[in-house]
Short mmCIF file of C-alpha atoms in Angstrom, two decimals:
data_model
loop_
_atom_site.label_atom_id
_atom_site.label_comp_id
_atom_site.label_asym_id
_atom_site.label_seq_id
_atom_site.Cartn_x
_atom_site.Cartn_y
_atom_site.Cartn_z
CA MET A 1 35.21 -15.08 -18.86
CA THR A 2 32.00 -17.18 -18.66
CA LEU A 3 29.17 -16.89 -21.19
CA ARG A 4 27.05 -14.89 -18.74
CA HIS A 5 27.22 -11.14 -18.99
CA ALA A 6 28.56 -9.27 -16.02
CA ARG A 7 25.74 -7.28 -14.25
CA ARG A 8 26.37 -5.27 -11.14
CA ILE A 9 23.09 -4.81 -9.17
CA GLY A 10 23.73 -4.85 -5.48
CA GLY A 11 26.33 -3.88 -2.87
CA ALA A 12 29.88 -5.20 -2.23
CA THR A 13 30.08 -7.93 0.35
CA ALA A 14 30.72 -11.66 0.11
CA ALA A 15 27.72 -14.03 0.35
CA ALA A 16 27.61 -17.46 1.71
CA LEU A 17 25.51 -19.97 -0.22
CA ALA A 18 24.78 -23.45 0.99
CA VAL A 19 23.62 -25.50 -1.99
CA GLY A 20 22.49 -29.08 -2.04
CA LEU A 21 24.69 -30.17 -4.91
CA LEU A 22 23.62 -33.20 -6.87
CA ALA A 23 26.41 -35.50 -7.97
CA ALA A 24 26.75 -35.54 -11.72
CA PRO A 25 26.79 -39.11 -13.11
CA GLY A 26 29.10 -39.87 -15.96
CA ALA A 27 26.54 -39.69 -18.68
CA ALA A 28 27.48 -38.84 -22.24
CA ALA A 29 26.25 -35.58 -23.67
CA VAL A 30 23.44 -35.63 -26.17
CA PRO A 31 24.29 -33.44 -29.10
CA GLY A 32 22.01 -30.60 -30.11
CA ASN A 33 19.98 -30.45 -26.86
CA ALA A 34 19.15 -26.92 -25.54
CA VAL A 35 17.90 -25.88 -22.23
CA THR A 36 14.97 -23.50 -22.18
CA ASP A 37 12.35 -21.72 -20.00
CA PRO A 38 14.35 -20.73 -16.96
CA LYS A 39 12.27 -19.94 -13.87
CA ALA A 40 12.79 -19.27 -10.26
CA LEU A 41 10.22 -20.60 -7.81
CA PRO A 42 8.66 -18.54 -6.30
CA THR A 43 8.74 -16.10 -9.10
CA PRO A 44 10.59 -12.84 -8.29
CA GLY A 45 8.32 -9.74 -8.33
CA SER A 46 7.44 -6.29 -7.09
CA ALA A 47 4.62 -5.72 -4.58
CA ALA A 48 4.52 -2.09 -5.64
CA THR A 49 3.70 -2.89 -9.25
CA GLY A 50 2.26 -6.38 -9.00
CA VAL A 51 4.56 -7.57 -11.76
CA ARG A 52 6.41 -10.81 -11.42
CA THR A 53 9.43 -11.51 -13.63
CA ASP A 54 12.61 -13.72 -13.99
CA ALA A 55 14.39 -10.78 -15.68
CA CYS A 56 16.13 -12.91 -18.23
CA ASP A 57 17.46 -10.02 -20.26
CA ASP A 58 19.64 -6.93 -19.86
CA THR A 59 16.87 -4.30 -19.38
CA THR A 60 14.22 -5.67 -17.09
CA ALA A 61 14.62 -4.70 -13.38
CA PRO A 62 15.12 -7.86 -11.27
CA GLY A 63 12.29 -8.86 -9.10
CA TRP A 64 12.51 -9.49 -5.35
CA LEU A 65 12.28 -12.77 -3.38
CA GLU A 66 11.35 -12.95 0.32
CA VAL A 67 12.84 -16.42 0.65
CA ALA A 68 16.48 -17.58 0.99
CA ASN A 69 15.93 -20.86 -0.82
CA PRO A 70 14.37 -20.47 -4.27
CA VAL A 71 14.24 -23.48 -6.64
CA LEU A 72 15.74 -22.85 -10.03
CA THR A 73 14.23 -24.78 -12.94
CA VAL A 74 14.78 -25.23 -16.69
CA SER A 75 13.22 -27.51 -19.36
CA ALA A 76 15.71 -29.78 -21.08
CA ALA A 77 15.86 -33.04 -23.16
CA SER A 78 19.50 -33.84 -22.27
CA PRO A 79 20.29 -36.09 -19.26
CA GLN A 80 21.95 -33.35 -17.31
CA VAL A 81 22.07 -29.59 -17.06
CA ARG A 82 24.75 -27.38 -15.56
CA PHE A 83 23.68 -24.57 -13.23
CA LYS A 84 25.84 -21.53 -12.42
CA VAL A 85 24.82 -18.86 -9.98
CA TRP A 86 26.74 -15.62 -9.27
CA ASP A 87 26.45 -13.20 -6.32
CA ASP A 88 26.37 -9.79 -8.01
CA SER A 89 26.72 -8.01 -4.67
CA THR A 90 30.27 -9.03 -4.21
CA PRO A 91 33.15 -7.03 -5.77
CA GLU A 92 34.21 -9.92 -8.05
CA HIS A 93 30.62 -11.24 -8.75
CA ASP A 94 31.60 -14.43 -6.97
CA LYS A 95 30.39 -17.69 -8.49
CA VAL A 96 28.50 -19.43 -5.67
CA VAL A 97 27.10 -22.42 -7.55
CA ASP A 98 28.61 -24.46 -10.48
CA THR A 99 27.06 -27.91 -10.66
CA ALA A 100 25.43 -30.45 -12.84
CA VAL A 101 21.84 -31.55 -12.16
CA ASP A 102 19.98 -34.61 -13.50
CA VAL A 103 16.96 -33.95 -15.85
CA THR A 104 13.82 -35.70 -14.66
CA GLY A 105 10.59 -35.61 -16.76
CA GLY A 106 12.11 -32.94 -19.00
CA THR A 107 12.84 -30.61 -16.11
CA ALA A 108 16.00 -29.92 -14.09
CA ARG A 109 15.65 -28.47 -10.57
CA LEU A 110 18.36 -26.84 -8.41
CA ALA A 111 17.22 -26.36 -4.78
CA THR A 112 19.23 -23.56 -3.27
CA SER A 113 19.57 -22.43 0.30
CA GLY A 114 21.24 -19.69 2.45
CA LEU A 115 21.02 -16.85 -0.08
CA ALA A 116 22.15 -13.63 1.65
CA ASP A 117 19.68 -11.05 2.73
CA GLY A 118 19.88 -7.93 0.55
CA HIS A 119 22.08 -9.51 -2.15
CA SER A 120 21.42 -9.68 -5.95
CA TYR A 121 21.99 -12.82 -7.94
CA SER A 122 22.41 -13.91 -11.59
CA TRP A 123 22.08 -17.45 -12.90
CA GLN A 124 22.38 -19.39 -16.16
CA THR A 125 22.31 -22.99 -17.36
CA TRP A 126 24.05 -25.08 -20.14
CA PRO A 127 23.77 -28.64 -21.40
CA ALA A 128 26.21 -30.61 -19.12
CA TYR A 129 29.65 -31.66 -20.20
CA ASP A 130 29.29 -30.29 -23.81
CA PRO A 131 28.22 -26.68 -23.74
CA GLY A 132 28.74 -26.31 -27.45
CA SER A 133 26.17 -28.91 -28.19
CA GLY A 134 23.17 -26.82 -27.11
CA LYS A 135 22.08 -23.25 -26.64
CA PRO A 136 22.44 -21.88 -23.07
CA THR A 137 19.62 -20.02 -21.39
CA PRO A 138 19.74 -16.23 -21.10
CA THR A 139 21.10 -14.95 -17.82
CA CYS A 140 18.34 -14.38 -15.33
CA HIS A 141 18.33 -12.10 -12.25
CA PHE A 142 16.70 -11.72 -8.88
CA ARG A 143 17.19 -10.00 -5.57
CA VAL A 144 16.62 -11.25 -2.08
CA ASP A 145 15.07 -9.38 0.84
CA LEU A 146 14.49 -11.32 4.07
CA THR A 147 13.94 -8.36 6.47
CA HIS A 148 10.44 -7.33 7.55
CA PRO A 149 9.68 -3.61 7.48
CA GLY A 150 8.40 -1.45 10.29
CA LEU A 151 6.16 1.66 10.51
CA SER A 152 4.87 4.37 12.70
CA VAL A 153 1.61 6.39 12.52
CA SER A 154 0.95 9.98 13.56
CA SER A 155 -1.73 12.63 12.98
CA THR A 156 -2.29 16.22 14.00
CA ASP A 157 -5.92 16.05 13.01
CA PHE A 158 -6.59 13.05 15.26
CA PRO A 159 -3.68 12.71 17.68
CA GLU A 160 -2.90 9.42 19.31
CA SER A 161 -4.94 8.68 22.50
CA GLY A 162 -3.05 9.56 25.62
CA SER A 163 -0.86 12.20 23.90
CA GLY A 164 -2.62 15.04 25.62
CA THR A 165 -3.12 16.84 22.29
CA THR A 166 -6.61 18.18 21.35
CA PRO A 167 -7.88 16.75 18.07
CA GLY A 168 -8.15 19.31 15.28
CA LYS A 169 -10.97 17.52 13.58
CA TYR A 170 -14.39 16.11 14.48
CA ALA A 171 -16.08 12.68 13.68
CA GLY A 172 -17.49 12.99 10.24
CA GLU A 173 -14.58 15.07 8.98
CA ASN A 174 -11.59 13.91 6.91
CA GLY A 175 -8.34 13.64 8.84
CA VAL A 176 -4.80 13.07 7.54
CA PHE A 177 -2.71 10.23 9.01
CA THR A 178 1.07 10.16 8.27
CA ILE A 179 2.52 6.68 7.91
CA GLN A 180 6.27 6.45 8.07
CA GLY A 181 7.87 3.20 7.18
CA LEU A 182 11.33 1.76 7.61
CA ASP A 183 12.85 -1.05 5.58
CA ALA A 184 16.40 -1.35 6.94
CA ALA A 185 19.11 -2.58 4.60
CA PRO A 186 21.26 -5.36 6.00
CA ALA A 187 25.00 -4.80 6.24
CA GLY A 188 26.52 -4.85 2.75
CA GLY A 189 23.07 -5.48 1.10
CA GLN A 190 20.16 -3.66 -0.34
CA ALA A 191 16.62 -3.37 1.07
CA SER A 192 13.65 -3.57 -1.28
CA GLY A 193 12.02 -0.60 0.37
CA VAL A 194 8.50 -0.05 1.72
CA ALA A 195 6.02 -0.37 -1.19
CA CYS A 196 2.64 0.30 0.47
CA TYR A 197 0.51 0.21 3.58
CA GLN A 198 -2.63 -1.72 4.01
CA TYR A 199 -5.08 -0.38 6.64
CA VAL A 200 -8.44 -0.78 8.17
CA LEU A 201 -10.41 1.66 10.40
CA ASN A 202 -12.25 -0.09 13.25
CA GLY A 203 -11.96 -3.55 11.64
CA THR A 204 -9.93 -6.65 10.92
CA LEU A 205 -6.88 -6.16 8.63
CA GLY A 206 -6.62 -8.45 5.65
CA VAL A 207 -3.25 -8.47 3.62
CA GLY A 208 -2.91 -9.46 -0.07
CA TRP A 209 0.40 -10.18 -1.88
CA ASP A 210 0.71 -6.87 -3.67
CA CYS A 211 -0.35 -3.27 -3.31
CA ALA A 212 -3.42 -3.47 -5.56
CA SER A 213 -5.87 -4.83 -3.03
CA GLY A 214 -8.46 -2.57 -1.35
CA HIS A 215 -7.67 -0.26 1.65
CA THR A 216 -4.08 0.25 0.34
CA VAL A 217 -2.04 3.38 0.10
CA LYS A 218 1.31 3.41 -1.75
CA ALA A 219 4.39 4.67 -0.07
CA GLY A 220 6.48 7.59 -1.43
CA ALA A 221 10.19 7.39 -2.26
CA ASP A 222 11.01 8.19 1.32
CA GLY A 223 8.63 5.47 2.62
CA THR A 224 6.09 8.01 3.77
CA ALA A 225 2.37 8.00 2.92
CA GLN A 226 -0.44 10.35 3.63
CA LEU A 227 -3.74 8.60 4.41
CA THR A 228 -6.99 10.61 4.45
CA LEU A 229 -9.77 8.92 6.47
CA LYS A 230 -13.13 10.01 7.87
CA PRO A 231 -14.10 8.47 11.21
CA LYS A 232 -17.82 8.40 11.15
CA ASP A 233 -18.33 7.56 14.79
CA TRP A 234 -17.44 9.88 17.66
CA GLY A 235 -15.41 8.44 20.46
CA THR A 236 -12.40 6.18 20.37
CA ASN A 237 -11.49 4.77 16.95
CA ILE A 238 -8.55 2.37 16.07
CA LEU A 239 -6.66 2.61 12.77
CA THR A 240 -4.65 -0.66 12.11
CA VAL A 241 -1.83 -0.42 9.60
CA GLN A 242 0.60 -3.01 8.16
CA ALA A 243 3.56 -2.13 5.96
CA MET A 244 4.62 -4.32 2.93
CA ASP A 245 8.03 -4.05 1.32
CA ASP A 246 8.58 -4.58 -2.47
CA ALA A 247 9.58 -8.18 -1.84
CA GLY A 248 6.24 -8.90 -0.14
CA ASN A 249 7.53 -8.97 3.49
CA VAL A 250 4.93 -7.58 5.84
CA SER A 251 5.38 -5.79 9.21
CA GLN A 252 3.65 -6.58 12.41
CA PRO A 253 0.27 -4.71 12.47
CA VAL A 254 0.41 -1.35 14.30
CA SER A 255 -2.80 -0.17 16.10
CA TYR A 256 -3.18 3.55 16.28
CA SER A 257 -5.94 4.62 18.78
CA PHE A 258 -7.36 8.10 18.66
CA TYR A 259 -10.43 10.07 19.75
CA ALA A 260 -12.84 11.77 17.39
CA PRO A 261 -14.95 14.36 19.17
CA TRP A 262 -18.67 14.86 18.54
CA ASP A 263 -19.42 17.58 16.04
CA SER A 264 -22.25 19.65 17.28
CA ARG A 265 -21.90 22.31 14.65
CA PRO A 266 -24.80 22.44 12.15
CA LYS A 267 -23.88 21.26 8.66
CA PRO A 268 -25.44 22.69 5.50
CA ALA A 269 -27.56 20.28 3.52
CA VAL A 270 -26.07 19.85 0.05
CA PRO A 271 -27.92 17.63 -2.52
CA GLY A 272 -25.43 15.39 -4.13
CA ASP A 273 -23.60 14.79 -0.73
CA VAL A 274 -23.73 11.17 0.45
CA ASP A 275 -21.27 11.09 3.44
CA GLY A 276 -22.57 14.27 5.17
CA ASP A 277 -19.51 16.51 4.75
CA ALA A 278 -21.49 19.16 2.72
CA VAL A 279 -19.57 18.27 -0.46
CA PRO A 280 -21.09 16.42 -3.39
CA ASP A 281 -19.86 12.88 -4.03
CA ILE A 282 -19.08 10.73 -7.07
CA LEU A 283 -20.21 7.16 -6.69
CA LEU A 284 -18.34 4.51 -8.79
CA PRO A 285 -17.61 0.78 -8.36
CA ASP A 286 -14.14 -0.51 -7.74
CA ALA A 287 -12.64 -3.62 -9.41
CA GLN A 288 -14.01 -5.76 -6.60
CA GLY A 289 -17.59 -4.50 -7.04
CA ASN A 290 -17.54 -2.31 -3.98
CA LEU A 291 -19.22 1.11 -4.31
CA GLN A 292 -16.73 3.90 -3.78
CA ILE A 293 -17.78 7.23 -2.34
CA ILE A 294 -15.30 9.77 -3.85
CA SER A 295 -15.55 13.44 -2.95
CA ALA A 296 -16.22 15.63 -6.03
CA ALA A 297 -13.51 17.96 -4.54
CA ALA A 298 -10.92 15.21 -4.20
CA GLU A 299 -7.49 15.59 -5.68
CA ASP A 300 -7.08 11.87 -6.40
CA THR A 301 -9.30 8.78 -6.58
CA THR A 302 -9.00 7.75 -2.98
CA PRO A 303 -12.52 7.08 -1.66
CA THR A 304 -13.63 8.66 1.63
CA SER A 305 -15.57 5.40 2.32
CA VAL A 306 -16.69 2.25 0.53
CA VAL A 307 -20.05 0.40 0.52
CA PRO A 308 -19.32 -3.35 0.41
CA ALA A 309 -20.27 -5.33 -2.68
CA ARG A 310 -22.48 -7.58 -0.59
CA LEU A 311 -24.88 -4.69 0.12
CA ALA A 312 -25.83 -4.37 -3.63
CA PRO A 313 -29.35 -5.33 -4.46
CA LEU A 314 -28.43 -8.76 -5.68
CA HIS A 315 -25.47 -9.14 -3.30
CA ALA A 316 -23.11 -9.63 -6.28
CA GLY A 317 -21.48 -6.17 -6.36
CA TRP A 318 -22.31 -2.71 -7.75
CA GLN A 319 -20.43 -2.93 -10.88
CA ASP A 320 -23.45 -3.49 -13.17
CA ASP A 321 -25.91 -1.30 -11.19
CA LEU A 322 -27.25 2.16 -12.01
CA VAL A 323 -26.86 4.22 -8.81
CA LEU A 324 -28.69 7.52 -8.54
CA HIS A 325 -28.50 10.17 -5.66
CA ARG A 326 -29.60 13.78 -5.43
CA GLY A 327 -31.69 14.26 -2.27
CA TRP A 328 -33.32 12.41 0.69
CA ALA A 329 -36.61 11.87 2.33
CA ASN A 330 -37.50 14.54 4.96
CA VAL A 331 -37.54 11.99 7.79
CA HIS A 332 -33.65 11.79 7.80
CA GLY A 333 -30.58 13.50 6.32
CA PRO A 334 -28.71 15.45 5.29
CA GLY A 335 -27.02 12.93 3.07
CA ASP A 336 -28.36 11.62 -0.25
CA ASP A 337 -30.45 8.40 -0.34
CA LEU A 338 -29.60 5.98 -3.07
CA LEU A 339 -31.84 4.83 -5.86
CA VAL A 340 -30.48 1.69 -7.51
CA ARG A 341 -31.48 -0.28 -10.51
CA SER A 342 -29.74 -3.56 -10.99
CA GLN A 343 -28.88 -4.87 -14.49
CA GLY A 344 -29.76 -8.28 -13.18
CA ASN A 345 -33.27 -7.19 -12.19
CA PRO A 346 -34.20 -4.13 -14.28
CA GLN A 347 -37.93 -4.34 -13.44
CA VAL A 348 -37.23 -3.04 -9.93
CA LEU A 349 -36.01 0.36 -8.57
CA TYR A 350 -34.55 0.00 -5.07
CA SER A 351 -34.31 2.72 -2.41
CA TYR A 352 -31.52 2.75 0.29
CA ALA A 353 -32.21 5.23 3.16
CA ASN A 354 -29.06 7.07 4.21
CA TRP A 355 -29.24 7.22 7.95
CA GLN A 356 -25.53 7.02 8.74
CA LYS A 357 -23.70 9.45 6.57
CA GLY A 358 -22.93 7.02 3.77
CA ASP A 359 -22.76 3.89 5.83
CA PHE A 360 -25.46 1.67 4.40
CA SER A 361 -24.33 -1.49 6.24
CA GLY A 362 -27.41 -1.62 8.43
CA GLU A 363 -29.90 -0.86 5.66
CA TYR A 364 -32.18 -3.12 3.68
CA PRO A 365 -33.39 -1.71 0.32
CA THR A 366 -37.11 -1.07 -0.25
CA LEU A 367 -38.83 -1.13 -3.60
CA VAL A 368 -39.89 2.02 -5.40
CA TYR A 369 -43.02 1.51 -7.56
CA LYS A 370 -43.49 3.08 -11.00
CA PRO A 371 -46.53 5.35 -11.18
CA SER A 372 -49.45 4.35 -13.38
CA ARG A 373 -50.88 7.84 -13.59
CA CYS A 374 -49.73 10.53 -15.96
CA ILE A 375 -50.20 14.35 -15.75
CA ASP A 376 -49.46 17.29 -18.05
CA ALA A 377 -47.38 20.36 -17.20
CA ALA A 378 -50.40 21.94 -15.53
CA ALA A 379 -50.73 18.88 -13.21
CA ASN A 380 -53.93 17.67 -15.01
CA THR A 381 -54.44 13.96 -15.21
CA ILE A 382 -54.00 12.77 -18.86
CA PRO A 383 -53.91 9.28 -20.50
CA CYS A 384 -50.32 7.95 -20.50
CA PRO A 385 -48.70 7.95 -23.97
CA GLU A 386 -48.78 4.79 -26.06
CA GLY A 387 -45.76 2.58 -25.11
CA TYR A 388 -45.60 3.78 -21.55
CA ASN A 389 -45.09 0.82 -19.21
CA ASP A 390 -46.90 1.36 -15.93
CA GLU A 391 -46.12 -2.14 -14.56
CA ASP A 392 -42.35 -1.84 -13.74
CA TRP A 393 -39.11 -0.09 -14.72
CA SER A 394 -37.99 -2.62 -17.37
CA GLY A 395 -38.70 -0.36 -20.31
CA VAL A 396 -36.65 2.54 -19.05
CA ASP A 397 -33.37 3.00 -20.89
CA GLN A 398 -31.78 5.54 -18.53
CA ILE A 399 -32.66 7.47 -15.40
CA VAL A 400 -31.18 10.43 -13.61
CA ALA A 401 -32.10 12.07 -10.28
CA VAL A 402 -32.52 15.84 -11.11
CA GLY A 403 -32.99 17.02 -7.57
CA SER A 404 -35.84 18.55 -5.73
CA ARG A 405 -38.63 20.69 -7.18
CA HIS A 406 -38.26 22.85 -4.08
CA LYS A 407 -35.72 25.64 -4.22
CA GLY A 408 -32.76 25.65 -1.94
CA SER A 409 -31.63 22.91 0.28
CA THR A 410 -34.96 21.91 1.82
CA PRO A 411 -34.86 18.11 2.46
CA ALA A 412 -36.68 16.48 -0.34
CA TRP A 413 -36.83 13.20 -2.26
CA PRO A 414 -35.38 13.75 -5.69
CA GLY A 415 -37.48 13.95 -8.91
CA LEU A 416 -36.44 11.71 -11.74
CA LEU A 417 -36.04 12.16 -15.45
CA ALA A 418 -35.99 9.04 -17.62
CA VAL A 419 -35.93 7.88 -21.27
CA GLU A 420 -38.41 5.20 -22.17
CA ASN A 421 -38.69 4.04 -25.82
CA GLY A 422 -36.97 7.29 -26.90
CA LYS A 423 -39.42 9.50 -25.04
CA LEU A 424 -38.71 11.66 -22.04
CA TYR A 425 -40.61 11.44 -18.70
CA ALA A 426 -40.35 13.14 -15.42
CA TYR A 427 -41.44 11.40 -12.24
CA VAL A 428 -42.81 13.70 -9.47
CA GLU A 429 -41.53 12.87 -6.00
CA ALA A 430 -43.35 12.13 -2.78
CA LEU A 431 -42.14 10.60 0.42
CA ARG A 432 -39.76 7.92 -0.88
CA SER A 433 -42.07 7.21 -3.81
CA TYR A 434 -43.39 8.64 -7.12
CA GLN A 435 -47.03 9.41 -7.58
CA VAL A 436 -47.29 10.52 -11.17
CA ALA A 437 -45.35 10.52 -14.44
CA GLN A 438 -45.14 13.63 -16.59
CA PRO A 439 -44.51 13.17 -20.34
CA VAL A 440 -41.76 15.77 -20.94
CA ALA A 441 -40.83 15.26 -24.63
CA THR A 442 -42.79 12.80 -26.70
CA SER A 443 -41.84 14.02 -30.20
CA GLY A 444 -38.06 14.22 -30.09
CA ASP A 445 -35.96 11.07 -30.00
CA TRP A 446 -33.84 10.92 -26.88
CA SER A 447 -32.47 7.33 -27.41
CA GLY A 448 -29.17 8.76 -28.72
CA TYR A 449 -28.49 11.03 -25.75
CA ASP A 450 -26.92 10.40 -22.30
CA LEU A 451 -28.85 12.27 -19.66
CA ILE A 452 -26.83 14.21 -17.01
CA ALA A 453 -28.27 15.76 -13.93
CA PRO A 454 -25.96 18.50 -12.50
CA GLY A 455 -28.41 19.63 -9.82
CA GLN A 456 -28.84 23.27 -8.90
CA ASP A 457 -26.39 26.12 -8.95
CA ALA A 458 -25.73 28.55 -6.14
CA ALA A 459 -28.83 30.58 -7.08
CA GLY A 460 -31.11 27.46 -6.86
CA ASN A 461 -31.57 27.15 -10.60
CA LEU A 462 -31.84 23.69 -12.19
CA THR A 463 -30.42 22.61 -15.44
CA VAL A 464 -30.41 19.21 -17.28
CA TRP A 465 -27.40 18.30 -19.42
CA ALA A 466 -27.16 15.68 -22.17
CA ARG A 467 -24.31 14.16 -24.19
CA GLU A 468 -25.13 13.36 -27.80
CA ARG A 469 -23.44 10.03 -28.33
CA ALA A 470 -22.92 10.31 -32.10
CA THR A 471 -21.05 13.66 -31.98
CA GLY A 472 -19.83 14.13 -28.37
CA ALA A 473 -21.69 17.50 -28.11
CA LEU A 474 -22.86 18.60 -24.75
CA HIS A 475 -26.33 20.14 -24.44
CA ALA A 476 -27.69 22.25 -21.52
CA TYR A 477 -31.40 22.75 -20.98
CA PRO A 478 -32.68 25.24 -18.33
CA VAL A 479 -35.38 23.86 -15.99
CA VAL A 480 -37.81 26.41 -14.42
CA ARG A 481 -39.70 25.92 -11.18
CA GLN A 482 -43.42 26.70 -11.58
CA ASP A 483 -45.87 28.14 -9.14
CA ASN A 484 -47.79 24.80 -9.05
CA GLY A 485 -44.71 23.08 -7.54
CA LEU A 486 -43.81 21.23 -10.73
CA LEU A 487 -40.73 21.71 -12.94
CA ASP A 488 -40.99 23.22 -16.42
CA PHE A 489 -39.13 20.89 -18.83
CA SER A 490 -40.30 22.65 -22.00
CA ALA A 491 -36.62 23.42 -22.93
CA LEU A 492 -36.14 19.70 -23.47
CA ALA A 493 -38.67 19.43 -26.25
CA ASP A 494 -35.86 19.35 -28.80
CA PRO A 495 -32.83 17.27 -27.63
CA SER A 496 -30.64 18.70 -30.35
CA ALA A 497 -30.92 22.29 -29.05
CA ASN A 498 -28.55 24.32 -26.75
CA VAL A 499 -25.14 22.92 -27.58
CA VAL A 500 -22.68 24.37 -25.01
CA ALA A 501 -19.54 22.37 -25.65
CA THR A 502 -18.04 19.67 -27.80
CA GLY A 503 -15.42 16.88 -27.42
CA PHE A 504 -17.24 14.63 -24.94
CA THR A 505 -17.18 11.65 -27.24
CA THR A 506 -18.03 8.10 -25.95
CA ALA A 507 -14.59 6.96 -27.12
CA ALA A 508 -12.86 9.55 -24.81
CA TYR A 509 -15.30 9.30 -22.00
CA PRO A 510 -17.38 6.12 -21.92
CA THR A 511 -18.97 7.39 -18.64
CA LEU A 512 -19.97 11.05 -18.19
CA GLY A 513 -21.94 12.41 -15.22
CA SER A 514 -22.28 15.16 -12.62
CA SER A 515 -22.60 15.25 -8.88
CA GLY A 516 -23.09 19.04 -8.57
CA ASP A 517 -20.60 21.70 -7.58
CA GLY A 518 -17.40 19.93 -6.75
CA ASP A 519 -14.95 22.89 -6.93
CA GLY A 520 -17.06 25.24 -4.82
CA ASP A 521 -17.42 28.03 -7.42
CA GLY A 522 -21.27 28.00 -7.26
CA LYS A 523 -21.72 26.21 -10.63
CA PRO A 524 -22.24 22.47 -11.17
CA ASP A 525 -19.34 20.43 -12.72
CA LEU A 526 -18.85 17.34 -14.96
CA TRP A 527 -16.86 14.25 -14.18
CA ALA A 528 -15.91 11.38 -16.47
CA VAL A 529 -14.33 7.92 -16.58
CA THR A 530 -11.91 7.27 -19.35
CA PRO A 531 -11.55 3.86 -21.19
CA ASP A 532 -8.59 3.00 -18.93
CA ARG A 533 -10.67 3.84 -15.82
CA HIS A 534 -9.12 7.15 -14.95
CA LEU A 535 -11.42 9.62 -13.16
CA VAL A 536 -11.44 13.12 -14.64
CA THR A 537 -13.11 16.14 -13.13
CA PHE A 538 -13.99 19.40 -14.83
CA SER A 539 -14.75 22.95 -13.73
CA GLY A 540 -18.22 23.23 -15.33
CA TRP A 541 -17.43 21.43 -18.56
CA SER A 542 -13.85 22.79 -19.10
CA ALA A 543 -10.37 22.49 -17.51
CA PRO A 544 -10.25 18.60 -17.20
CA THR A 545 -8.14 17.30 -14.29
CA ASP A 546 -7.09 13.66 -14.34
CA LEU A 547 -7.25 12.33 -10.81
CA GLY A 548 -5.62 8.98 -11.66
CA ALA A 549 -6.79 5.43 -11.96
CA LEU A 550 -9.77 4.19 -10.06
CA ARG A 551 -9.32 1.17 -7.85
#
């Protein structure tokens, strides 16, 4: 029995291994020399998890290789190292390599070739000629998959062009595409299995090594994935999909052509909706700085569309930008415009007009100037309070878009509520600009609160919420529409009033916001992001649902 432990991983067929064996010169052993740091190159891994490992223990699942000729390496001080490799997919765990290799520059390298597709291997090394003079390496493990996967695409919502089946959905609506993968196992071997699918709608496909890159959907245990996409343009669309197995082998791209009919049905205008489907949206950056548009009614964190990082105000991504949305100018819509303040340029507030249902690729931002005139609740001009900065937006600590001062879904540019030097101001909207600032609360200190704008409920009533950072208490303040067209913010005079819930600490939910009514019950809802970047939605401010990790 050799020093390696027996480990059965794969199937039960013999494997052929052609190894370039290096002749072992007659060198004397150097006592006390150990071999360390065993590695296979390339490093075995899993495309599904993104983890690479040499699995040099009894518990770690072996990683996969997509090559038949890995190089095995160890560090050693002795003149020679003995390599042994076993095929664990054969009934007797056949030893397929047993050879001594010279050490050069402190490293011994064994170049292998001809490893069998679908087989699992173990390997270990010792100091040559005198195994008792040095400690051997642990037994390491890897698996080999040389077969490329395949796939097929189907959809009842948007049937393949030429099928003769009428589409069940229209352009601008979400459709479900079923992707079925196949990763056939070789005779007597094991397949790594389809890990994920990378896709692009009407574009060029780019493939990364693992399944963590953008525009990726993971495969289920049976190799199937459900992909929800919204074709924005009516007419012929092309969905291109490529499968990747757990070893990193990729299939040939499959192009699925389908027709999305023009939707002539009128859609209700819903403030909080960016992509034009009459459902409010949550806007959050992904790890690459792209801006994700995620439906507030979603069951997971898959975005309906993504605004590329290059379209951010400073072209460096949206990850550090404050993005507001709760209405639109009456020259276009429905679909919220964006108001953006970049951390890299806090003096400026940018406006992005939403002409294409959440596709801002053809838009250039314009500047929104801060008003220099102040009014009271009766719309009378008054001196602006001491400390008010009428030059730019740099003194504003936080801003939310509260929605229109007009009741119902009349297209309107959103009013703003902002904290500046601990004081609360409202900015009255005009056509893509703000004419006046209204001091709302100049006595209470709002610097310790996070403003939240849930928008209006089914009856058209507005409310402002706030999270007290020190305690995690949630406050709700009713906002009344006045006859003069302004909003009555008098309920916000005391920020500590009107506690409606607790437990919303900054430790549990570093980011807390609302996009409106996500669950369709007529009442606005909260959403939050946890420290580990999970998106959590609420019904109102109760019944949290974890939608999973954000991209």
